[in-house]
mmCIF file of C-alpha atoms and ligand atoms in Angstrom:
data_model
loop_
_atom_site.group_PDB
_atom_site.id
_atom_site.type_symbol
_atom_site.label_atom_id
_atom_site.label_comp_id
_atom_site.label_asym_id
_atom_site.label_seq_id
_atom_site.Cartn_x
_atom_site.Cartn_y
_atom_site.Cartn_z
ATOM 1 C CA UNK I 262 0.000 0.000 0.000
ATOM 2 C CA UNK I 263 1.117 3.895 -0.175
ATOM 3 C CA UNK I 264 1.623 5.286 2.697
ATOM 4 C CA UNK I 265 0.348 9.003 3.113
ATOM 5 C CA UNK I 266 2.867 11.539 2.677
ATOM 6 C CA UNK I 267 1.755 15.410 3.055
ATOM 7 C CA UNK I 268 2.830 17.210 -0.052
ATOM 8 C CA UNK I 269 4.003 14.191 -2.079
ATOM 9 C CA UNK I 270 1.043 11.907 -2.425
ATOM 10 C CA UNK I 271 -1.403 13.703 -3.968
ATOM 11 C CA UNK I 272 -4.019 12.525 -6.139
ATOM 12 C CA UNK I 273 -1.492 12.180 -9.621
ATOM 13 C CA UNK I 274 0.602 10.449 -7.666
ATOM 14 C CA UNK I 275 -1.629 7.724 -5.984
ATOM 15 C CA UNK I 276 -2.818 6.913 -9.646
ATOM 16 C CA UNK I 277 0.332 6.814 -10.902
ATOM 17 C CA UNK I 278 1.521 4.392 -7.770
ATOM 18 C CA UNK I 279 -1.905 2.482 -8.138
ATOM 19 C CA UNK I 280 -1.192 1.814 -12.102
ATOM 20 C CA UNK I 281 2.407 0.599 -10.724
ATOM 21 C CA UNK I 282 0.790 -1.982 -8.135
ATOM 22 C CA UNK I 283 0.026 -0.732 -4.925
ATOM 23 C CA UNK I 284 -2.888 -1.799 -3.616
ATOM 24 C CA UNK I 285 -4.266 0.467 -2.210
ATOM 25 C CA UNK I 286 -3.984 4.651 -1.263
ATOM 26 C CA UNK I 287 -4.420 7.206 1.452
ATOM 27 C CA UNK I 288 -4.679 10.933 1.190
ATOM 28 C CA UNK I 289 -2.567 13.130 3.035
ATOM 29 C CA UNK I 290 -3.925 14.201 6.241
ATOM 30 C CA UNK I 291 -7.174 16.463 6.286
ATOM 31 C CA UNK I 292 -8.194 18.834 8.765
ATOM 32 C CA UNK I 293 -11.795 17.717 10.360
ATOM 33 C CA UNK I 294 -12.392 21.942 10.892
ATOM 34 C CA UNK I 295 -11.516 22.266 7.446
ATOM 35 C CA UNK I 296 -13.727 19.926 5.885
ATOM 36 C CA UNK I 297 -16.319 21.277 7.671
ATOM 37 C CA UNK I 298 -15.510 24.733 6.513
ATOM 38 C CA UNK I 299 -14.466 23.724 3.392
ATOM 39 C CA UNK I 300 -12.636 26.038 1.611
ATOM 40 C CA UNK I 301 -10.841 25.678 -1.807
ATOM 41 C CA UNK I 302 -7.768 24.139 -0.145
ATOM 42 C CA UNK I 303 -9.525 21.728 1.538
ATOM 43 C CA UNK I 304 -11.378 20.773 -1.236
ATOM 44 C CA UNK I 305 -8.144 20.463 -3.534
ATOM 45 C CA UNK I 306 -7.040 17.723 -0.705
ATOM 46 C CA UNK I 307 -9.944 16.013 -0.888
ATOM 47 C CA UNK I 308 -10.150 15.597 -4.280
ATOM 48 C CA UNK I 309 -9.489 11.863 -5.459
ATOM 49 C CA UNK I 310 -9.684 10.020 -9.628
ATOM 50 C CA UNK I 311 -11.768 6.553 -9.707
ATOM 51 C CA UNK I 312 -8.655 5.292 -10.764
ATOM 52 C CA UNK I 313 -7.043 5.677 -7.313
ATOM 53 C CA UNK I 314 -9.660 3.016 -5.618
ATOM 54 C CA UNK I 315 -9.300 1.778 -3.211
ATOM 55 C CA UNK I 316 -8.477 5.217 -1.849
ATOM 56 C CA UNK I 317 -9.142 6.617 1.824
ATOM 57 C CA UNK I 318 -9.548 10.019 2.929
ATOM 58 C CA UNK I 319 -7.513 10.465 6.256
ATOM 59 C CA UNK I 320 -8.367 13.424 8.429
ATOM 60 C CA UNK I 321 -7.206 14.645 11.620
ATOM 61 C CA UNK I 322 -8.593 16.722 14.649
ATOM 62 C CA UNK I 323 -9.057 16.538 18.524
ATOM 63 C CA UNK I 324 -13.116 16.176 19.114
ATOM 64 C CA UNK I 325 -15.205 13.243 18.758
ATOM 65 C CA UNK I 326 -18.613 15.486 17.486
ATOM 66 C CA UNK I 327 -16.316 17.395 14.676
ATOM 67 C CA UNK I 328 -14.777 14.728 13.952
ATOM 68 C CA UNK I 329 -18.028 12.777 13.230
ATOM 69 C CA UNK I 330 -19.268 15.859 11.453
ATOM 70 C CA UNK I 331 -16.337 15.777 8.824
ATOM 71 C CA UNK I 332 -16.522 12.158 8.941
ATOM 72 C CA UNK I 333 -20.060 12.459 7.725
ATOM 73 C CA UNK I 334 -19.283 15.293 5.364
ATOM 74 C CA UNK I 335 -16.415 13.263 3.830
ATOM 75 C CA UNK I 336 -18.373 10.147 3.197
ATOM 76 C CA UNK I 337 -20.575 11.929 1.029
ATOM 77 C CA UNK I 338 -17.421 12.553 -1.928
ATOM 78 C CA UNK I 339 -17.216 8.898 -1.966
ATOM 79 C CA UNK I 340 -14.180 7.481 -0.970
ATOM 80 C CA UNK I 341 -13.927 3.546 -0.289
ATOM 81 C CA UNK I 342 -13.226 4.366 3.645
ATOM 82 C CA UNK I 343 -11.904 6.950 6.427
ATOM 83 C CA UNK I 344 -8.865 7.079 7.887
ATOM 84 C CA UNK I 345 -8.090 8.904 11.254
ATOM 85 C CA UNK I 346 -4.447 10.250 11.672
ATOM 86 C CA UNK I 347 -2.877 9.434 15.433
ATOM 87 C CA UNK I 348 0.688 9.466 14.326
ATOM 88 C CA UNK I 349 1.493 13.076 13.026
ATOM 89 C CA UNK I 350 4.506 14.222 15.049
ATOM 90 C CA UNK I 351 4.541 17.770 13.787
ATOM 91 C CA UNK I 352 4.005 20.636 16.571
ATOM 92 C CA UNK I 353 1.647 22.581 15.407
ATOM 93 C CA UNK I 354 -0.887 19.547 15.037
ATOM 94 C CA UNK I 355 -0.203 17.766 18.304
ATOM 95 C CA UNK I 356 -0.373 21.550 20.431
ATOM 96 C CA UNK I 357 -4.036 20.987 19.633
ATOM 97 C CA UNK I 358 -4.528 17.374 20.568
ATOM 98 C CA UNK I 359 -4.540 15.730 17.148
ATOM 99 C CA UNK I 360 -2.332 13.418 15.485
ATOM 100 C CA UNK I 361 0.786 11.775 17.301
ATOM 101 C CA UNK I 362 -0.734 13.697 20.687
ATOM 102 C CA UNK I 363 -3.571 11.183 20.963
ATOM 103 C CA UNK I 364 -1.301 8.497 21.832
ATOM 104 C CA UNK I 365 -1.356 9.944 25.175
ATOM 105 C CA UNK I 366 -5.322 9.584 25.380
ATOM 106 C CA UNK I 367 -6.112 5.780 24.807
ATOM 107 C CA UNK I 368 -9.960 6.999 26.166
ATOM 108 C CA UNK I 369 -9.542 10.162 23.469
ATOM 109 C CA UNK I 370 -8.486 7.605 20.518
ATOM 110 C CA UNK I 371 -11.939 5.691 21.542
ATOM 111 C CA UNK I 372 -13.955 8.191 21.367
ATOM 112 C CA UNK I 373 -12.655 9.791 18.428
ATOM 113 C CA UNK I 374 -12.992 6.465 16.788
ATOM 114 C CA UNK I 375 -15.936 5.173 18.137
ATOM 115 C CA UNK I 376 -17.732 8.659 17.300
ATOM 116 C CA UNK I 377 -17.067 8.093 13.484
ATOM 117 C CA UNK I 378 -17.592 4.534 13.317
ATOM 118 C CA UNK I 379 -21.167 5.384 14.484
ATOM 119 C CA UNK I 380 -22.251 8.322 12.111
ATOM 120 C CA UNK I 381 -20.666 6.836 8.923
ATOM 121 C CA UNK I 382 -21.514 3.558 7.170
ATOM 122 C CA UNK I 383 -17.632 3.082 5.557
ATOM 123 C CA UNK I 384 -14.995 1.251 6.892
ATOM 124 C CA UNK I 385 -13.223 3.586 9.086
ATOM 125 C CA UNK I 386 -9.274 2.512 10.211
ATOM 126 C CA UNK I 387 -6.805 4.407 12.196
ATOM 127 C CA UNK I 388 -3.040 5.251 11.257
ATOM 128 C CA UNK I 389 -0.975 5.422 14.627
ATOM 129 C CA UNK I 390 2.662 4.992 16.039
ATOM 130 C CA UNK I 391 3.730 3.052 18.904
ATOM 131 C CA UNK I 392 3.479 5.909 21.323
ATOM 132 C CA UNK I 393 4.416 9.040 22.551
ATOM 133 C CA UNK I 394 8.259 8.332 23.223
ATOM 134 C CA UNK I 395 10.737 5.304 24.896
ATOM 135 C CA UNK I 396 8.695 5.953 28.186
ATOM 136 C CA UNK I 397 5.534 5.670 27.041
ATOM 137 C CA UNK I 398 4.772 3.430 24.069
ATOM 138 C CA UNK I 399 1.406 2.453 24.748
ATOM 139 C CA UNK I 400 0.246 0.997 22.005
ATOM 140 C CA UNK I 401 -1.039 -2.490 23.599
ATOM 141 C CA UNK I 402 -3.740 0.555 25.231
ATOM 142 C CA UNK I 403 -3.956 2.230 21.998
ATOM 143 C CA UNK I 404 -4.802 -1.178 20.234
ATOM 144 C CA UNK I 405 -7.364 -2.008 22.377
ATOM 145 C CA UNK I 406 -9.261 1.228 22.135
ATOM 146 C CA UNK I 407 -9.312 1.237 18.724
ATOM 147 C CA UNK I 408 -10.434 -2.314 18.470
ATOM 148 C CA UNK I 409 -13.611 -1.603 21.169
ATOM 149 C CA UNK I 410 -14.353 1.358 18.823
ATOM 150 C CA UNK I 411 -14.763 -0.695 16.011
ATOM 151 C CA UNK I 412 -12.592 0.264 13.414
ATOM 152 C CA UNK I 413 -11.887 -2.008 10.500
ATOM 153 C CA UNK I 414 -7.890 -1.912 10.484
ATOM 154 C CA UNK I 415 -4.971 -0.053 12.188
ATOM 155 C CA UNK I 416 -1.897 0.850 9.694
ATOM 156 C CA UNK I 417 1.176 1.106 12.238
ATOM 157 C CA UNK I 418 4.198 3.370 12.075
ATOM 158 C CA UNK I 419 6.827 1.410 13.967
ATOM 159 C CA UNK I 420 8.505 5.087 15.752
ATOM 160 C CA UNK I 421 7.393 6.489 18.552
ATOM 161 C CA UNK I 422 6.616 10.753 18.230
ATOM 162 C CA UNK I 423 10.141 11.561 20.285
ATOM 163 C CA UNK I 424 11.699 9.706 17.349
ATOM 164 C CA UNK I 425 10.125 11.850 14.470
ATOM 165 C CA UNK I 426 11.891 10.363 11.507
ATOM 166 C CA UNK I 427 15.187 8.939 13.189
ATOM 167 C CA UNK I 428 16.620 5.834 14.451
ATOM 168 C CA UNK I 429 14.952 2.633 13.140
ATOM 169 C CA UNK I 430 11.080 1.778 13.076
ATOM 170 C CA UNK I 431 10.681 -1.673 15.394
ATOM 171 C CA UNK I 432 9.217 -3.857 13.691
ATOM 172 C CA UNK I 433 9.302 -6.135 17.033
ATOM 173 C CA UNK I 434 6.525 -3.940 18.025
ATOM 174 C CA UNK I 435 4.224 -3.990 14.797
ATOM 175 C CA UNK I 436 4.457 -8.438 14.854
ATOM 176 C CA UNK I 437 3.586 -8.526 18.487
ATOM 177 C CA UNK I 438 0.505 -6.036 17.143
ATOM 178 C CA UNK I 439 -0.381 -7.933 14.573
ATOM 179 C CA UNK I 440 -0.520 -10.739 16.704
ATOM 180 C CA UNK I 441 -2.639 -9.529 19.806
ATOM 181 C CA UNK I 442 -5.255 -7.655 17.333
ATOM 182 C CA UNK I 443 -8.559 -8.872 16.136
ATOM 183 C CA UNK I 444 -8.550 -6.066 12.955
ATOM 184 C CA UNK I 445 -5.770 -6.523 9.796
ATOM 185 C CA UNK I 446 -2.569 -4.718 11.055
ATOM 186 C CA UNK I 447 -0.718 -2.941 8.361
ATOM 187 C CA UNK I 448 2.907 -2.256 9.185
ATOM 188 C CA UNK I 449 4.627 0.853 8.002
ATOM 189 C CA UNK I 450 8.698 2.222 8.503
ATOM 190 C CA UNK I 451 11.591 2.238 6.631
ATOM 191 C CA UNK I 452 10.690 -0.038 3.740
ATOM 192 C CA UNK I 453 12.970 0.266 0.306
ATOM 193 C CA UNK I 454 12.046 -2.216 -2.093
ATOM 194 C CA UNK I 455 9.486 -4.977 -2.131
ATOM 195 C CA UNK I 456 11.660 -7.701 -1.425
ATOM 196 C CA UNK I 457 11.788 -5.832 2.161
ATOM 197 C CA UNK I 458 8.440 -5.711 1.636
ATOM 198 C CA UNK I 459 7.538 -9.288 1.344
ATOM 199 C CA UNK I 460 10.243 -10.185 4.228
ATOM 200 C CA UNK I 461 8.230 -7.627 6.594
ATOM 201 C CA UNK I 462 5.017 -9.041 5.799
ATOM 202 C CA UNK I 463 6.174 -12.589 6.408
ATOM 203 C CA UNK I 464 8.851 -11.759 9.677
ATOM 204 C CA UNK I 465 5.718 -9.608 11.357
ATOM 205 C CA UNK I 466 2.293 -11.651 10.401
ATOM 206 C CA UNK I 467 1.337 -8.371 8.791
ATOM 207 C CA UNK I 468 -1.098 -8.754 5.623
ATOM 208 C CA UNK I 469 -0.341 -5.649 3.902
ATOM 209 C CA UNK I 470 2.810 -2.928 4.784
ATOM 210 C CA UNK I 471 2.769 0.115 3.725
ATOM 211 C CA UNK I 472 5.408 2.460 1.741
ATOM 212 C CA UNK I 473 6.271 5.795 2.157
ATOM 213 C CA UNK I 474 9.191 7.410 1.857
ATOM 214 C CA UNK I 475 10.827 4.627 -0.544
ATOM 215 C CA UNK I 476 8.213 4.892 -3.387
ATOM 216 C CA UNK I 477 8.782 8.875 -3.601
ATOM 217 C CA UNK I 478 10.218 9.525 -7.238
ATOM 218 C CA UNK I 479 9.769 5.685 -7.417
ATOM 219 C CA UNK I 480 6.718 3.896 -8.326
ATOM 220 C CA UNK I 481 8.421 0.735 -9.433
ATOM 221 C CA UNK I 482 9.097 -0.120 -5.545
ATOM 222 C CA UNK I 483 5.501 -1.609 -6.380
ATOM 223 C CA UNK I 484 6.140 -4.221 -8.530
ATOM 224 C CA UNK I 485 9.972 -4.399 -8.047
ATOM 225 C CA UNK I 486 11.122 -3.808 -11.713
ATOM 226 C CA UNK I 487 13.884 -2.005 -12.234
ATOM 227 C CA UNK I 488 12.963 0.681 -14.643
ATOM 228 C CA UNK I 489 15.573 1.534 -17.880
ATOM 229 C CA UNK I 490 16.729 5.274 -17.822
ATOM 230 C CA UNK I 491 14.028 5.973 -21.398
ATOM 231 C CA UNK I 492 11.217 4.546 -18.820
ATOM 232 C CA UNK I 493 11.810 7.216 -15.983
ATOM 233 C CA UNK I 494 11.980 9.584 -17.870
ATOM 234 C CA UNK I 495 8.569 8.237 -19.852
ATOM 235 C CA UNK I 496 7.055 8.070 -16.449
ATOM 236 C CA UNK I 497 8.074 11.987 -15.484
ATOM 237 C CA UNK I 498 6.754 13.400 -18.785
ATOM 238 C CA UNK I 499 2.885 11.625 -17.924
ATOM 239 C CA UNK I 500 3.490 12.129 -14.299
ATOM 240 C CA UNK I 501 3.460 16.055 -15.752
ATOM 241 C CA UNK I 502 0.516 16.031 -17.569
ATOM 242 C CA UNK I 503 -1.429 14.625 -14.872
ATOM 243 C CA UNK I 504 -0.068 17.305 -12.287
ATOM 244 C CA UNK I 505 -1.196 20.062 -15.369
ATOM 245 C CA UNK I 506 -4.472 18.435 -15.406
ATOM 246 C CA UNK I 507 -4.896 18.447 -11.910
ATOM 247 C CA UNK I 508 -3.364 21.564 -10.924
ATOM 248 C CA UNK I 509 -2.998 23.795 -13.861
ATOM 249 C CA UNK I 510 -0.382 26.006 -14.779
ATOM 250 C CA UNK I 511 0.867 25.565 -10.840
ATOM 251 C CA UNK I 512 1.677 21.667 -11.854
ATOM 252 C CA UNK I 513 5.000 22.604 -13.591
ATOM 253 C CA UNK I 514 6.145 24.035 -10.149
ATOM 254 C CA UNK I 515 5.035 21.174 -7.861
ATOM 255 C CA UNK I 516 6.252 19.011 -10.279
ATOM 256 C CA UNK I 517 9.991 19.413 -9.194
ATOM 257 C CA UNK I 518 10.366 17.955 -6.058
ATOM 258 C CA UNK I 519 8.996 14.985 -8.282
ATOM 259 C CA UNK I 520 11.494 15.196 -10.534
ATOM 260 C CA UNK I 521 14.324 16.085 -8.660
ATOM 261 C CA UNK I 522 13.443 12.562 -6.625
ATOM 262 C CA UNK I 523 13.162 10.326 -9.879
ATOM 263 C CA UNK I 524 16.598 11.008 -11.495
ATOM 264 C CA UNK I 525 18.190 11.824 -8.335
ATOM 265 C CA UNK I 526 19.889 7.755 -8.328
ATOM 266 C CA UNK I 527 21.028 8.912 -12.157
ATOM 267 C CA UNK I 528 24.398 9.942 -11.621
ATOM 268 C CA UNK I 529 24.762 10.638 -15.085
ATOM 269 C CA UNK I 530 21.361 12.739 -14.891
ATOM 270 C CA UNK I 531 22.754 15.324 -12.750
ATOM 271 C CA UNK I 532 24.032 18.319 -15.005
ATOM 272 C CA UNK I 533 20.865 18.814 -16.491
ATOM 273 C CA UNK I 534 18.423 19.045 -12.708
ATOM 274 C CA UNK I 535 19.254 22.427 -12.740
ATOM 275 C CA UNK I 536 17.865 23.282 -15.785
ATOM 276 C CA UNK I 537 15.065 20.940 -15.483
ATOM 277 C CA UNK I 538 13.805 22.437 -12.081
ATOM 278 C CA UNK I 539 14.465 26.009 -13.627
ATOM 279 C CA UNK I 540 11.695 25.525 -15.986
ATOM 280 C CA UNK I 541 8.314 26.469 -16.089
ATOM 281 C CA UNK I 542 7.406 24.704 -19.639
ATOM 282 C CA UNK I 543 6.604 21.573 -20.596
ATOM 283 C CA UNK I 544 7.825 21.676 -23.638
ATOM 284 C CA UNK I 545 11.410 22.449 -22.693
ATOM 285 C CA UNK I 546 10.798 20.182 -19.773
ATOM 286 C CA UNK I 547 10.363 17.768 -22.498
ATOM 287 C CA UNK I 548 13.423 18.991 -24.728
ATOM 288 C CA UNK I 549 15.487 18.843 -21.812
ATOM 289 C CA UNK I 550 14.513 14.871 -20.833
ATOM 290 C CA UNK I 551 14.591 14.024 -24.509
ATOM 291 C CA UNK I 552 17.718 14.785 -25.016
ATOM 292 C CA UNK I 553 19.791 12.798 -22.058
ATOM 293 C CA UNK I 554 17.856 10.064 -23.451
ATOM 294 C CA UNK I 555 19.427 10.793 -26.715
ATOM 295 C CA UNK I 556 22.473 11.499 -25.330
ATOM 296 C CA UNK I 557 22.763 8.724 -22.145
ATOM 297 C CA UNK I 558 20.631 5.732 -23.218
ATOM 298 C CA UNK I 559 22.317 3.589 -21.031
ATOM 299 C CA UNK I 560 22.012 5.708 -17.944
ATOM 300 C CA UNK I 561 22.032 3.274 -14.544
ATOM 301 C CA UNK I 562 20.563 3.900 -11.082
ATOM 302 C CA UNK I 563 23.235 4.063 -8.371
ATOM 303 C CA UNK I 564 20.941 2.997 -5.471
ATOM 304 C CA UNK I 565 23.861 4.085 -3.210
ATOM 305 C CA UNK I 566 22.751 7.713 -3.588
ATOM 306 C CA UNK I 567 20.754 8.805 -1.010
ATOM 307 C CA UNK I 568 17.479 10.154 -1.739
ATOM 308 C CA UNK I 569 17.140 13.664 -0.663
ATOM 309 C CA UNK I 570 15.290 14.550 2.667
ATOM 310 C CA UNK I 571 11.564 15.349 2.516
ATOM 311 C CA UNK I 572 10.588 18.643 4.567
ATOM 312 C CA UNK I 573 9.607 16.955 8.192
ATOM 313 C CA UNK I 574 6.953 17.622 10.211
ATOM 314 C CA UNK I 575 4.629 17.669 7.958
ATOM 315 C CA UNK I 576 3.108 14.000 9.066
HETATM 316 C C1 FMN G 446 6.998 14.559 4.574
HETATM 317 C C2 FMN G 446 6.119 13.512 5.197
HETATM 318 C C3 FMN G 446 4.744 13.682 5.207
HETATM 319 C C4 FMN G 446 3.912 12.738 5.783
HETATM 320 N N1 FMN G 446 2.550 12.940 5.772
HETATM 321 C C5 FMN G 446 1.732 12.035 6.381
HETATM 322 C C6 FMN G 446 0.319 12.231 6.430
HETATM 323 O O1 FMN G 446 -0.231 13.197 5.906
HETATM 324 N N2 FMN G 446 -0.436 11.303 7.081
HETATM 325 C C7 FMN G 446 0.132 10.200 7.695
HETATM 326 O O2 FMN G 446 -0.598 9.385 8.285
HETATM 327 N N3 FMN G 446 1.448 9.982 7.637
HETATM 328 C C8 FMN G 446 2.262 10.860 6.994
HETATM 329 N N4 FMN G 446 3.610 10.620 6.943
HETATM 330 C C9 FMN G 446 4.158 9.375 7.529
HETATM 331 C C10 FMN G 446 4.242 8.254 6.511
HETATM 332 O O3 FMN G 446 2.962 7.870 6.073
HETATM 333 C C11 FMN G 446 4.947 7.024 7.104
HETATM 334 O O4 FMN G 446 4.225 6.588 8.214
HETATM 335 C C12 FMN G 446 6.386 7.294 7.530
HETATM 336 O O5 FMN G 446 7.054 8.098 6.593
HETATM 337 C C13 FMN G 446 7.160 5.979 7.725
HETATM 338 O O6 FMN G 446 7.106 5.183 6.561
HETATM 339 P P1 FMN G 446 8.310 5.165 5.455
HETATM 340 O O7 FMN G 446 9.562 4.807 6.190
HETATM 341 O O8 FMN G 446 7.892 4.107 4.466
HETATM 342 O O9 FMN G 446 8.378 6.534 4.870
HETATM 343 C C14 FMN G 446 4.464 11.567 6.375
HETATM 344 C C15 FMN G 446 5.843 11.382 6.345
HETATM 345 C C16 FMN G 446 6.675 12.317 5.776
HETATM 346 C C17 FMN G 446 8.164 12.072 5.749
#
């Protein structure tokens, strides 16, 4: 599955990793007050393309009754079923109570939970960590409360808040999850290519793990192929048009974090990312790719090279 990633995962990506084999999507996290409110921002976010089913909508907030209420809200655009963020580390959403914070409140998860599960008729899950920090990973609480609440499966981030995005996700923790829940546990951290996926899912009794990080700028993680240089580059020019469909002019800009990601393991790729992110055409954009084609056919991916950071906090 594709793990959510705020600014990354939006809806031309999750086609483009559903038409590469995951099997199934989540939108970046959604404010509950928003979606009530609804402005155009919000409603961008929301947006999904049939072709992303099974896609969830994932929102996040601090109150059982608005909660509910966006719940309700976001039921109505159709999605195949709700997800409630309890894993976002990032200050400004856990001041208010939301996200990583409600790993502190087994009784708040509940309710939270337990209020959407009754107003909506889709599947709602939960996507948590396994706690606060070293002191207080209380997950086997957090587990529990979910499960009484009713929801239909719990995706697990193997890092506790304290840890943001460092050290190692334990994957010790998600197995002995998997084992002592009655929902489908779906184990998330650190993953880099499916044969790590398939080993996870068969070391931890997990049915499904999810990918984050590893599948930005790389949809192949899906299916494991190792894409020729011509194919990237292919896959950059369509991932374009669908950002320019779904964005407008604005999709050239968002666009190069994208690309910037997908040639970033092309050694040979790297005199022209200047000019590439420097552009605000397509058809140069085009020009630019076509040519280190012409010119490199026989580019390789150095999977040494380390990918570069995503922004953090934004979870
Ligand atoms: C920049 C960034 C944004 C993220 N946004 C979200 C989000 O909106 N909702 C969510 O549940 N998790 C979010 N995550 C967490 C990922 O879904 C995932 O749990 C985490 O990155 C660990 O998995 P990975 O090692 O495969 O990346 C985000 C992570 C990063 C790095």
């Amino acid at each position: 599955m594709l793990a959510p990633i705020a600014g990354f995962f939006d809806s031309p990506y999750r086609r483009i990793a559903r038409r590469h084999g995951a099997g199934l999507v989540v939108t970046e996290l959604v404010s509950a007050e928003g979606i009530v409110r609804m402005n155009r921002k919000t409603a961008e976010l929301l947006r999904f393309h049939p072709e992303e089913r099974p896609v969830a909508i994932q929102v996040f907030g601090n109150r059982p009754d608005l909660m509910a209420e966006a719940a309700a809200i976001v039921e109505g655009l159709g999605p195949d079923f709700i997800d409630v963020n309890m894993g976002c580390p990032a200050r400004r959403i856990c001041n208010s109570g939301s996200g990583a914070a409600l790993l502190l409140d087994p009784v708040m998860m509940h309710d939270i939970a337990a209020a959407m599960v009754r107003r909506v008729k889709l599947p709602v899950t939960a996507k948590i960590r396994i706690g606060w920090d070293d002191e207080r990973r209380w997950y086997r609480d957090g587990v529990r409360a979910l499960e009484d609440a009713g929801v239909a499966a719990i995706f697990v981030h193997g890092r506790t808040r304290a840890q943001q995005y460092a050290g190692r996700a334990d994957w010790d923790a998600i197995a002995e999850i998997a084992a002592m829940a009655r929902v489908p546990v779906v184990g998330n951290g650190d993953i880099r290519s499916r044969a790590e996926a398939l080993e996870r899912m068969a070391s931890s009794g997990c049915p499904a793990v999810m990918i984050g990080r590893g599948a930005i700028g790389n949809p192949w993680i899906f299916s494991g192929r190792v894409p020729a240089f011509a194919e990237v580059v292919a896959q950059i020019k369509e991932h374009l048009d669908v950002m320019l469909d779904f964005y407008g002019d604005r999709g050239i800009v968002l666009m190069r974090k994208h690309i910037v990601r997908y040639i970033h393991a092309f050694r040979g790729a790297k005199h022209v990312r200047r000019d590439l992110v420097m552009s605000e055409d397509r058809a140069e954009i085009h020009r630019i790719l076509d040519a280190l084609v012409e010119s490199h056919p026989d580019l390789q991916r150095d999977e040494s090279v380390e990918a570069p950071p995503v922004e953090e906090g934004e979870e």
